[in-house]
Amino acid sequence: MERVLPVVSRTDRTTTKADLVEEVARVSGLTKKQAEAVVESVFDGIVASLKSGQKIELRGFGSFKLRQRGARMARNPKKSGVKVMVPPKRVPYFKPGKKLKELLNRPEAGADAPAAAEPSR
């Protein structure tokens, strides 16, 4: 049986870490303080793994890894477009898993057709 956490955010568009903590507490029977420790521990583990160069793979959900972005010239929008050198940096990248993509694209009973899709980058 598929377990779904119906996380309800306090706003119409954004689910926050606090929303996740509340939902973990609700479905697990943990106190909010205990649930917050669990959520923080998961996030800390993901960050620590990425920092050490590891890829995080959550089967069915997706994977996180770091990508290296090279140095480049850019324009500073606050200083009349003055050219500045942007140093190389590591950026996190998330690749959704097959099951997550299927769940997100599965039509729901009684749901209207989705609005026009945003163009992909």
PDB file of C-alpha atoms in Angstrom, residues 5-86:
ATOM      1  CA  LEU A   5       1.731  12.315   3.510  1.00  0.00           C
ATOM      2  CA  PRO A   6      -0.812  14.972   2.587  1.00  0.00           C
ATOM      3  CA  VAL A   7       1.313  17.899   3.676  1.00  0.00           C
ATOM      4  CA  VAL A   8      -0.858  20.971   3.889  1.00  0.00           C
ATOM      5  CA  SER A   9       1.023  24.223   3.780  1.00  0.00           C
ATOM      6  CA  ARG A  10       0.005  27.389   5.554  1.00  0.00           C
ATOM      7  CA  THR A  11       0.105  29.204   2.244  1.00  0.00           C
ATOM      8  CA  ASP A  12      -1.379  28.262  -1.086  1.00  0.00           C
ATOM      9  CA  ARG A  13       1.925  27.717  -2.855  1.00  0.00           C
ATOM     10  CA  THR A  14       4.754  26.832  -0.487  1.00  0.00           C
ATOM     11  CA  THR A  15       5.276  23.928   1.894  1.00  0.00           C
ATOM     12  CA  THR A  16       7.876  24.853   4.500  1.00  0.00           C
ATOM     13  CA  LYS A  17      10.131  22.824   6.764  1.00  0.00           C
ATOM     14  CA  ALA A  18       7.732  23.675   9.614  1.00  0.00           C
ATOM     15  CA  ASP A  19       4.887  22.127   7.581  1.00  0.00           C
ATOM     16  CA  LEU A  20       6.950  18.958   7.104  1.00  0.00           C
ATOM     17  CA  VAL A  21       7.742  18.826  10.828  1.00  0.00           C
ATOM     18  CA  GLU A  22       4.046  19.119  11.694  1.00  0.00           C
ATOM     19  CA  GLU A  23       3.159  16.338   9.258  1.00  0.00           C
ATOM     20  CA  VAL A  24       5.906  14.020  10.512  1.00  0.00           C
ATOM     21  CA  ALA A  25       4.700  14.616  14.074  1.00  0.00           C
ATOM     22  CA  ARG A  26       1.087  13.941  13.076  1.00  0.00           C
ATOM     23  CA  VAL A  27       1.668  10.672  11.211  1.00  0.00           C
ATOM     24  CA  SER A  28       4.359   9.292  13.532  1.00  0.00           C
ATOM     25  CA  GLY A  29       2.987  10.211  16.935  1.00  0.00           C
ATOM     26  CA  LEU A  30       6.212  12.040  17.782  1.00  0.00           C
ATOM     27  CA  THR A  31       6.205  15.388  19.510  1.00  0.00           C
ATOM     28  CA  LYS A  32       6.912  18.394  17.307  1.00  0.00           C
ATOM     29  CA  LYS A  33      10.328  18.719  18.943  1.00  0.00           C
ATOM     30  CA  GLN A  34      11.147  15.074  18.151  1.00  0.00           C
ATOM     31  CA  ALA A  35       9.809  15.406  14.598  1.00  0.00           C
ATOM     32  CA  GLU A  36      11.894  18.541  14.098  1.00  0.00           C
ATOM     33  CA  ALA A  37      14.994  16.606  15.205  1.00  0.00           C
ATOM     34  CA  VAL A  38      14.185  13.878  12.653  1.00  0.00           C
ATOM     35  CA  VAL A  39      13.656  16.346   9.789  1.00  0.00           C
ATOM     36  CA  GLU A  40      16.805  18.313  10.727  1.00  0.00           C
ATOM     37  CA  SER A  41      18.799  15.081  10.905  1.00  0.00           C
ATOM     38  CA  VAL A  42      17.679  14.065   7.408  1.00  0.00           C
ATOM     39  CA  PHE A  43      18.548  17.483   5.980  1.00  0.00           C
ATOM     40  CA  ASP A  44      21.903  17.537   7.814  1.00  0.00           C
ATOM     41  CA  GLY A  45      22.708  14.082   6.426  1.00  0.00           C
ATOM     42  CA  ILE A  46      21.942  15.187   2.877  1.00  0.00           C
ATOM     43  CA  VAL A  47      24.129  18.291   3.237  1.00  0.00           C
ATOM     44  CA  ALA A  48      27.005  16.339   4.825  1.00  0.00           C
ATOM     45  CA  SER A  49      26.902  13.705   2.081  1.00  0.00           C
ATOM     46  CA  LEU A  50      26.896  16.338  -0.653  1.00  0.00           C
ATOM     47  CA  LYS A  51      29.766  18.240   0.978  1.00  0.00           C
ATOM     48  CA  SER A  52      31.841  15.046   1.040  1.00  0.00           C
ATOM     49  CA  GLY A  53      31.201  14.507  -2.672  1.00  0.00           C
ATOM     50  CA  GLN A  54      28.677  11.704  -2.321  1.00  0.00           C
ATOM     51  CA  LYS A  55      25.525  11.307  -4.372  1.00  0.00           C
ATOM     52  CA  ILE A  56      22.323  10.775  -2.375  1.00  0.00           C
ATOM     53  CA  GLU A  57      19.921   8.326  -3.974  1.00  0.00           C
ATOM     54  CA  LEU A  58      16.387   7.976  -2.620  1.00  0.00           C
ATOM     55  CA  ARG A  59      14.907   5.170  -4.729  1.00  0.00           C
ATOM     56  CA  GLY A  60      11.636   6.143  -6.341  1.00  0.00           C
ATOM     57  CA  PHE A  61      11.986   9.757  -5.228  1.00  0.00           C
ATOM     58  CA  GLY A  62      15.154  11.043  -6.825  1.00  0.00           C
ATOM     59  CA  SER A  63      18.810  11.769  -6.321  1.00  0.00           C
ATOM     60  CA  PHE A  64      20.883  14.725  -5.187  1.00  0.00           C
ATOM     61  CA  LYS A  65      24.404  15.472  -6.347  1.00  0.00           C
ATOM     62  CA  LEU A  66      26.757  18.402  -6.737  1.00  0.00           C
ATOM     63  CA  ARG A  67      27.637  19.895 -10.078  1.00  0.00           C
ATOM     64  CA  GLN A  68      30.618  22.124 -10.663  1.00  0.00           C
ATOM     65  CA  ARG A  69      29.793  25.456 -12.256  1.00  0.00           C
ATOM     66  CA  GLY A  70      32.802  27.048 -13.940  1.00  0.00           C
ATOM     67  CA  ALA A  71      34.067  30.581 -13.525  1.00  0.00           C
ATOM     68  CA  ARG A  72      32.471  33.102 -15.860  1.00  0.00           C
ATOM     69  CA  MET A  73      32.145  36.763 -16.656  1.00  0.00           C
ATOM     70  CA  ALA A  74      28.837  38.368 -15.708  1.00  0.00           C
ATOM     71  CA  ARG A  75      27.351  41.823 -15.357  1.00  0.00           C
ATOM     72  CA  ASN A  76      26.595  43.377 -11.986  1.00  0.00           C
ATOM     73  CA  PRO A  77      22.992  44.623 -12.246  1.00  0.00           C
ATOM     74  CA  LYS A  78      23.473  46.973  -9.269  1.00  0.00           C
ATOM     75  CA  LYS A  79      26.471  48.818 -10.730  1.00  0.00           C
ATOM     76  CA  SER A  80      25.414  49.856 -14.219  1.00  0.00           C
ATOM     77  CA  GLY A  81      26.221  46.480 -15.731  1.00  0.00           C
ATOM     78  CA  VAL A  82      29.897  46.533 -14.770  1.00  0.00           C
ATOM     79  CA  LYS A  83      31.546  43.245 -15.754  1.00  0.00           C
ATOM     80  CA  VAL A  84      32.606  41.059 -12.835  1.00  0.00           C
ATOM     81  CA  MET A  85      34.257  37.664 -12.611  1.00  0.00           C
ATOM     82  CA  VAL A  86      32.049  35.054 -10.954  1.00  0.00           C
TER      83      VAL A  86
END
